Amino acid sequence: MNIENYLKRIQYSGDRTPTLAVLKQLQKQHLLHVPFENLDIHYNTPITLQIDRIYNKVVHNNRGGFCFELNGLFFELLTALQFNAKRISARVYDKTGYGEEFDHFAIIVKIGTTDYLCDVGFGDFSFEPLLIEPNTLQNDVRGTFLIDNYDSHYLRVNKVENENSTPKYIFTTDSREFTDFQAMCTYHQTSPDSHFTQKRLISLPTTDGRRTITGDTLKITASGTTTETIIKNEKEFRQYLRDLFNFKD
């Protein structure tokens, strides 16, 4: 992995000391420049947990990916920059409950004696790492977040809006190997029960909103205003990928 090219891809040119300030900037820059997307699933291109393939996809080909790819690659960057990081497993919340173990890949980074939850592969999430301190409200430019104890084993991360708390996922602090996630990575790209196989999705936050394509609908939110556009054909879809998400031809 060429660190220089990776940092250029996320348009980061600052300090590389493994501090909290640097970690915050790296996560934000990654989120702003590398989209969350599942297009390979709909192109019938298998996704495997091989860092060289993910690196080529994201860095050389200006693509994005889903959690296993994005957080998998970001973990490698952090450790290359001498951050004390570990891979963790999370279980994503939906209306039926929580997913299976290894449903989601996230990262914990220790700065001094303090642990932070880092995630560049969850779509609409915090710009900055979240302090792993239960029952502490944390204000981020993307909203207010709260980590609490789900039970004796799991921690839970929630988004708080108007005093209403919505679970995002539960997680443990156990360190995992990259290969531990392969079965769920395969499930999410092949099972008809996975929401990733239902529609093509690409999403990228901006400093004042978000750009998202879901199926054939483009949704752009900027400064509190949302517009939706129906994508008429594949040519138009490819044009949006180039213009709004910086895809190469």
mmCIF file of C-alpha atoms in Angstrom:
data_model
loop_
_atom_site.group_PDB
_atom_site.id
_atom_site.type_symbol
_atom_site.label_atom_id
_atom_site.label_comp_id
_atom_site.label_asym_id
_atom_site.label_seq_id
_atom_site.Cartn_x
_atom_site.Cartn_y
_atom_site.Cartn_z
ATOM 1 C CA MET A 1 0.000 0.000 0.000
ATOM 2 C CA ASN A 2 1.427 3.344 -1.049
ATOM 3 C CA ILE A 3 0.603 5.744 1.778
ATOM 4 C CA GLU A 4 1.346 8.814 -0.322
ATOM 5 C CA ASN A 5 -1.178 7.815 -2.975
ATOM 6 C CA TYR A 6 -3.758 6.885 -0.354
ATOM 7 C CA LEU A 7 -3.447 10.260 1.390
ATOM 8 C CA LYS A 8 -3.646 12.009 -1.971
ATOM 9 C CA ARG A 9 -6.845 10.062 -2.727
ATOM 10 C CA ILE A 10 -8.510 11.438 0.422
ATOM 11 C CA GLN A 11 -6.918 14.858 -0.151
ATOM 12 C CA TYR A 12 -5.013 14.854 3.117
ATOM 13 C CA SER A 13 -1.670 16.642 3.298
ATOM 14 C CA GLY A 14 -1.326 17.496 6.983
ATOM 15 C CA ASP A 15 0.562 16.169 9.988
ATOM 16 C CA ARG A 16 0.978 12.386 10.295
ATOM 17 C CA THR A 17 1.655 12.122 14.013
ATOM 18 C CA PRO A 18 -0.728 9.548 15.554
ATOM 19 C CA THR A 19 -2.749 12.055 17.594
ATOM 20 C CA LEU A 20 -6.483 12.555 18.067
ATOM 21 C CA ALA A 21 -6.417 15.732 15.970
ATOM 22 C CA VAL A 22 -4.850 13.876 13.050
ATOM 23 C CA LEU A 23 -7.259 10.946 13.455
ATOM 24 C CA LYS A 24 -10.213 13.331 13.271
ATOM 25 C CA GLN A 25 -8.937 14.886 10.050
ATOM 26 C CA LEU A 26 -8.141 11.536 8.427
ATOM 27 C CA GLN A 27 -11.624 10.179 9.160
ATOM 28 C CA LYS A 28 -13.365 13.312 7.893
ATOM 29 C CA GLN A 29 -11.297 13.475 4.709
ATOM 30 C CA HIS A 30 -11.930 9.792 4.030
ATOM 31 C CA LEU A 31 -15.682 10.226 4.445
ATOM 32 C CA LEU A 32 -15.769 13.298 2.185
ATOM 33 C CA HIS A 33 -13.833 11.719 -0.672
ATOM 34 C CA VAL A 34 -14.468 7.950 -0.674
ATOM 35 C CA PRO A 35 -18.127 7.008 -1.225
ATOM 36 C CA PHE A 36 -20.024 4.205 0.419
ATOM 37 C CA GLU A 37 -21.194 2.059 -2.509
ATOM 38 C CA ASN A 38 -22.258 -1.451 -3.465
ATOM 39 C CA LEU A 39 -21.924 -1.263 -7.252
ATOM 40 C CA ASP A 40 -19.632 -4.297 -7.579
ATOM 41 C CA ILE A 41 -22.462 -6.443 -6.226
ATOM 42 C CA HIS A 42 -24.696 -5.274 -9.077
ATOM 43 C CA TYR A 43 -21.866 -5.614 -11.603
ATOM 44 C CA ASN A 44 -21.411 -9.251 -10.486
ATOM 45 C CA THR A 45 -17.832 -8.511 -9.458
ATOM 46 C CA PRO A 46 -16.909 -10.593 -6.388
ATOM 47 C CA ILE A 47 -15.656 -8.651 -3.362
ATOM 48 C CA THR A 48 -12.896 -10.433 -1.465
ATOM 49 C CA LEU A 49 -11.051 -9.293 1.630
ATOM 50 C CA GLN A 50 -7.701 -8.765 -0.049
ATOM 51 C CA ILE A 51 -6.119 -5.424 0.803
ATOM 52 C CA ASP A 52 -4.251 -5.103 -2.504
ATOM 53 C CA ARG A 53 -7.488 -5.481 -4.488
ATOM 54 C CA ILE A 54 -9.362 -3.054 -2.233
ATOM 55 C CA TYR A 55 -6.501 -0.567 -2.421
ATOM 56 C CA ASN A 56 -6.466 -0.683 -6.226
ATOM 57 C CA LYS A 57 -10.231 -0.253 -6.346
ATOM 58 C CA VAL A 58 -10.393 2.695 -3.957
ATOM 59 C CA VAL A 59 -7.108 4.489 -4.573
ATOM 60 C CA HIS A 60 -6.195 3.750 -8.191
ATOM 61 C CA ASN A 61 -9.697 3.502 -9.629
ATOM 62 C CA ASN A 62 -11.378 6.238 -7.555
ATOM 63 C CA ARG A 63 -14.068 3.879 -6.328
ATOM 64 C CA GLY A 64 -15.694 3.395 -2.943
ATOM 65 C CA GLY A 65 -16.975 0.263 -1.254
ATOM 66 C CA PHE A 66 -18.926 -1.046 1.695
ATOM 67 C CA CYS A 67 -17.825 -1.427 5.317
ATOM 68 C CA PHE A 68 -15.515 -4.429 4.932
ATOM 69 C CA GLU A 69 -13.600 -2.656 2.183
ATOM 70 C CA LEU A 70 -13.585 0.906 3.487
ATOM 71 C CA ASN A 71 -12.851 0.221 7.135
ATOM 72 C CA GLY A 72 -10.564 -2.646 6.165
ATOM 73 C CA LEU A 73 -8.438 -0.293 4.098
ATOM 74 C CA PHE A 74 -8.648 2.596 6.584
ATOM 75 C CA PHE A 75 -7.398 0.256 9.323
ATOM 76 C CA GLU A 76 -4.303 -0.483 7.223
ATOM 77 C CA LEU A 77 -3.665 3.231 6.749
ATOM 78 C CA LEU A 78 -3.997 3.921 10.465
ATOM 79 C CA THR A 79 -1.612 1.148 11.476
ATOM 80 C CA ALA A 80 0.853 2.249 8.791
ATOM 81 C CA LEU A 81 0.790 5.703 10.401
ATOM 82 C CA GLN A 82 1.524 4.087 13.792
ATOM 83 C CA PHE A 83 -1.939 4.455 15.310
ATOM 84 C CA ASN A 84 -2.853 1.833 17.920
ATOM 85 C CA ALA A 85 -5.882 0.395 16.107
ATOM 86 C CA LYS A 86 -7.876 -2.826 16.133
ATOM 87 C CA ARG A 87 -10.658 -4.274 13.993
ATOM 88 C CA ILE A 88 -13.966 -4.902 15.737
ATOM 89 C CA SER A 89 -17.232 -6.625 14.860
ATOM 90 C CA ALA A 90 -20.597 -4.870 15.036
ATOM 91 C CA ARG A 91 -24.208 -5.912 14.515
ATOM 92 C CA VAL A 92 -26.344 -3.381 12.641
ATOM 93 C CA TYR A 93 -29.818 -2.441 13.848
ATOM 94 C CA ASP A 94 -32.914 -2.597 11.661
ATOM 95 C CA LYS A 95 -36.635 -2.934 12.360
ATOM 96 C CA THR A 96 -36.262 -6.686 12.968
ATOM 97 C CA GLY A 97 -33.430 -6.322 15.504
ATOM 98 C CA TYR A 98 -29.662 -6.680 15.201
ATOM 99 C CA GLY A 99 -27.713 -8.495 12.520
ATOM 100 C CA GLU A 100 -25.353 -11.417 12.954
ATOM 101 C CA GLU A 101 -21.859 -11.154 14.396
ATOM 102 C CA PHE A 102 -19.420 -9.715 11.789
ATOM 103 C CA ASP A 103 -22.384 -7.985 10.114
ATOM 104 C CA HIS A 104 -20.369 -4.764 10.195
ATOM 105 C CA PHE A 105 -16.664 -3.924 10.432
ATOM 106 C CA ALA A 106 -15.569 -0.952 12.527
ATOM 107 C CA ILE A 107 -12.347 0.210 14.191
ATOM 108 C CA ILE A 108 -11.257 1.148 17.695
ATOM 109 C CA VAL A 109 -8.246 3.433 18.046
ATOM 110 C CA LYS A 110 -6.514 3.989 21.369
ATOM 111 C CA ILE A 111 -5.028 7.448 21.897
ATOM 112 C CA GLY A 112 -3.094 7.423 25.149
ATOM 113 C CA THR A 113 -5.412 5.533 27.483
ATOM 114 C CA THR A 114 -8.636 6.508 25.716
ATOM 115 C CA ASP A 115 -10.529 4.444 23.134
ATOM 116 C CA TYR A 116 -12.337 5.938 20.130
ATOM 117 C CA LEU A 117 -14.790 4.333 17.716
ATOM 118 C CA CYS A 118 -13.811 5.058 14.106
ATOM 119 C CA ASP A 119 -16.035 4.256 11.144
ATOM 120 C CA VAL A 120 -15.692 5.340 7.499
ATOM 121 C CA GLY A 121 -17.967 2.575 6.198
ATOM 122 C CA PHE A 122 -21.428 3.135 7.618
ATOM 123 C CA GLY A 123 -22.943 5.751 5.345
ATOM 124 C CA ASP A 124 -24.616 8.482 7.397
ATOM 125 C CA PHE A 125 -22.475 8.568 10.535
ATOM 126 C CA SER A 126 -20.290 10.938 12.554
ATOM 127 C CA PHE A 127 -17.498 12.877 10.875
ATOM 128 C CA GLU A 128 -15.286 12.503 13.934
ATOM 129 C CA PRO A 129 -14.303 9.433 15.971
ATOM 130 C CA LEU A 130 -16.610 8.828 18.928
ATOM 131 C CA LEU A 131 -15.236 8.637 22.452
ATOM 132 C CA ILE A 132 -16.066 5.227 23.913
ATOM 133 C CA GLU A 133 -17.459 6.554 27.159
ATOM 134 C CA PRO A 134 -20.938 5.234 27.961
ATOM 135 C CA ASN A 135 -23.801 7.685 28.486
ATOM 136 C CA THR A 136 -21.925 10.745 27.241
ATOM 137 C CA LEU A 137 -23.669 12.854 24.594
ATOM 138 C CA GLN A 138 -21.268 13.691 21.771
ATOM 139 C CA ASN A 139 -22.016 16.513 19.385
ATOM 140 C CA ASP A 140 -20.723 16.121 15.840
ATOM 141 C CA VAL A 141 -21.412 18.217 12.750
ATOM 142 C CA ARG A 142 -23.417 15.208 11.489
ATOM 143 C CA GLY A 143 -25.574 15.047 14.614
ATOM 144 C CA THR A 144 -25.525 14.005 18.258
ATOM 145 C CA PHE A 145 -24.360 10.516 19.200
ATOM 146 C CA LEU A 146 -24.457 8.447 22.373
ATOM 147 C CA ILE A 147 -22.686 5.226 23.255
ATOM 148 C CA ASP A 148 -24.309 3.209 26.020
ATOM 149 C CA ASN A 149 -24.301 -0.319 27.441
ATOM 150 C CA TYR A 150 -26.656 -2.565 25.466
ATOM 151 C CA ASP A 151 -26.081 -5.472 27.845
ATOM 152 C CA SER A 152 -23.190 -6.961 29.818
ATOM 153 C CA HIS A 153 -21.357 -7.852 26.594
ATOM 154 C CA TYR A 154 -22.233 -5.258 23.948
ATOM 155 C CA LEU A 155 -21.921 -1.506 23.681
ATOM 156 C CA ARG A 156 -24.450 0.333 21.541
ATOM 157 C CA VAL A 157 -24.001 3.461 19.435
ATOM 158 C CA ASN A 158 -27.084 5.626 18.953
ATOM 159 C CA LYS A 159 -27.977 8.800 17.096
ATOM 160 C CA VAL A 160 -29.994 11.256 19.185
ATOM 161 C CA GLU A 161 -32.465 13.636 17.567
ATOM 162 C CA ASN A 162 -34.995 15.742 19.508
ATOM 163 C CA GLU A 163 -34.329 13.607 22.600
ATOM 164 C CA ASN A 164 -35.209 10.454 20.650
ATOM 165 C CA SER A 165 -32.456 7.847 20.464
ATOM 166 C CA THR A 166 -32.143 5.575 17.406
ATOM 167 C CA PRO A 167 -29.750 2.601 17.601
ATOM 168 C CA LYS A 168 -27.171 2.292 14.831
ATOM 169 C CA TYR A 169 -25.332 -0.854 15.912
ATOM 170 C CA ILE A 170 -24.020 -2.819 18.856
ATOM 171 C CA PHE A 171 -20.377 -3.820 19.157
ATOM 172 C CA THR A 172 -17.793 -5.416 21.379
ATOM 173 C CA THR A 173 -14.244 -4.247 21.919
ATOM 174 C CA ASP A 174 -12.763 -7.646 21.054
ATOM 175 C CA SER A 175 -9.990 -7.530 18.454
ATOM 176 C CA ARG A 176 -10.790 -9.427 15.219
ATOM 177 C CA GLU A 177 -8.884 -10.695 12.194
ATOM 178 C CA PHE A 178 -9.775 -9.470 8.718
ATOM 179 C CA THR A 179 -10.602 -13.009 7.597
ATOM 180 C CA ASP A 180 -13.244 -13.264 10.343
ATOM 181 C CA PHE A 181 -15.485 -11.018 8.233
ATOM 182 C CA GLN A 182 -15.311 -12.995 4.960
ATOM 183 C CA ALA A 183 -18.445 -15.093 5.527
ATOM 184 C CA MET A 184 -20.622 -12.037 6.169
ATOM 185 C CA CYS A 185 -18.939 -10.179 3.318
ATOM 186 C CA THR A 186 -19.987 -13.048 1.022
ATOM 187 C CA TYR A 187 -23.492 -13.118 2.508
ATOM 188 C CA HIS A 188 -24.069 -9.403 1.949
ATOM 189 C CA GLN A 189 -23.114 -9.602 -1.723
ATOM 190 C CA THR A 190 -24.961 -12.826 -2.571
ATOM 191 C CA SER A 191 -28.002 -13.319 -0.333
ATOM 192 C CA PRO A 192 -31.427 -12.081 -1.526
ATOM 193 C CA ASP A 193 -32.049 -11.260 2.149
ATOM 194 C CA SER A 194 -29.215 -8.739 2.230
ATOM 195 C CA HIS A 195 -30.285 -5.158 1.617
ATOM 196 C CA PHE A 196 -27.113 -4.666 -0.451
ATOM 197 C CA THR A 197 -28.430 -6.996 -3.160
ATOM 198 C CA GLN A 198 -31.767 -5.177 -3.442
ATOM 199 C CA LYS A 199 -30.694 -1.914 -5.096
ATOM 200 C CA ARG A 200 -27.499 -0.259 -6.202
ATOM 201 C CA LEU A 201 -26.418 2.374 -3.720
ATOM 202 C CA ILE A 202 -23.798 5.083 -3.689
ATOM 203 C CA SER A 203 -23.599 7.793 -1.051
ATOM 204 C CA LEU A 204 -21.150 10.555 -0.211
ATOM 205 C CA PRO A 205 -21.433 13.258 2.453
ATOM 206 C CA THR A 206 -20.565 16.856 1.663
ATOM 207 C CA THR A 207 -19.705 19.617 4.105
ATOM 208 C CA ASP A 208 -23.335 20.803 4.050
ATOM 209 C CA GLY A 209 -25.327 17.688 3.132
ATOM 210 C CA ARG A 210 -25.173 14.427 1.206
ATOM 211 C CA ARG A 211 -25.419 12.987 -2.320
ATOM 212 C CA THR A 212 -27.033 9.572 -2.683
ATOM 213 C CA ILE A 213 -28.178 7.343 -5.515
ATOM 214 C CA THR A 214 -30.558 4.573 -4.475
ATOM 215 C CA GLY A 215 -31.747 2.442 -7.358
ATOM 216 C CA ASP A 216 -32.688 4.980 -10.029
ATOM 217 C CA THR A 217 -33.211 7.949 -7.705
ATOM 218 C CA LEU A 218 -30.651 10.673 -7.069
ATOM 219 C CA LYS A 219 -31.136 12.569 -3.810
ATOM 220 C CA ILE A 220 -29.104 15.659 -3.022
ATOM 221 C CA THR A 221 -29.296 17.453 0.318
ATOM 222 C CA ALA A 222 -27.514 20.795 0.661
ATOM 223 C CA SER A 223 -27.935 23.436 3.354
ATOM 224 C CA GLY A 224 -31.145 21.851 4.560
ATOM 225 C CA THR A 225 -32.782 21.610 1.119
ATOM 226 C CA THR A 226 -33.390 18.243 -0.555
ATOM 227 C CA THR A 227 -33.999 17.559 -4.234
ATOM 228 C CA GLU A 228 -34.765 14.223 -5.888
ATOM 229 C CA THR A 229 -34.213 13.313 -9.533
ATOM 230 C CA ILE A 230 -35.189 10.156 -11.415
ATOM 231 C CA ILE A 231 -32.242 8.775 -13.387
ATOM 232 C CA LYS A 232 -33.527 8.002 -16.881
ATOM 233 C CA ASN A 233 -30.917 5.605 -18.224
ATOM 234 C CA GLU A 234 -27.493 4.063 -17.750
ATOM 235 C CA LYS A 235 -25.726 6.854 -19.617
ATOM 236 C CA GLU A 236 -27.167 9.416 -17.227
ATOM 237 C CA PHE A 237 -26.261 7.205 -14.264
ATOM 238 C CA ARG A 238 -22.625 7.021 -15.390
ATOM 239 C CA GLN A 239 -22.559 10.788 -15.852
ATOM 240 C CA TYR A 240 -23.729 11.325 -12.272
ATOM 241 C CA LEU A 241 -21.027 8.941 -11.045
ATOM 242 C CA ARG A 242 -18.406 11.059 -12.778
ATOM 243 C CA ASP A 243 -19.804 14.463 -11.858
ATOM 244 C CA LEU A 244 -20.961 13.881 -8.293
ATOM 245 C CA PHE A 245 -18.813 11.017 -7.020
ATOM 246 C CA ASN A 246 -15.570 11.534 -8.992
ATOM 247 C CA PHE A 247 -15.683 8.112 -10.688
ATOM 248 C CA LYS A 248 -13.333 7.472 -13.557
ATOM 249 C CA ASP A 249 -14.671 6.380 -16.957
#
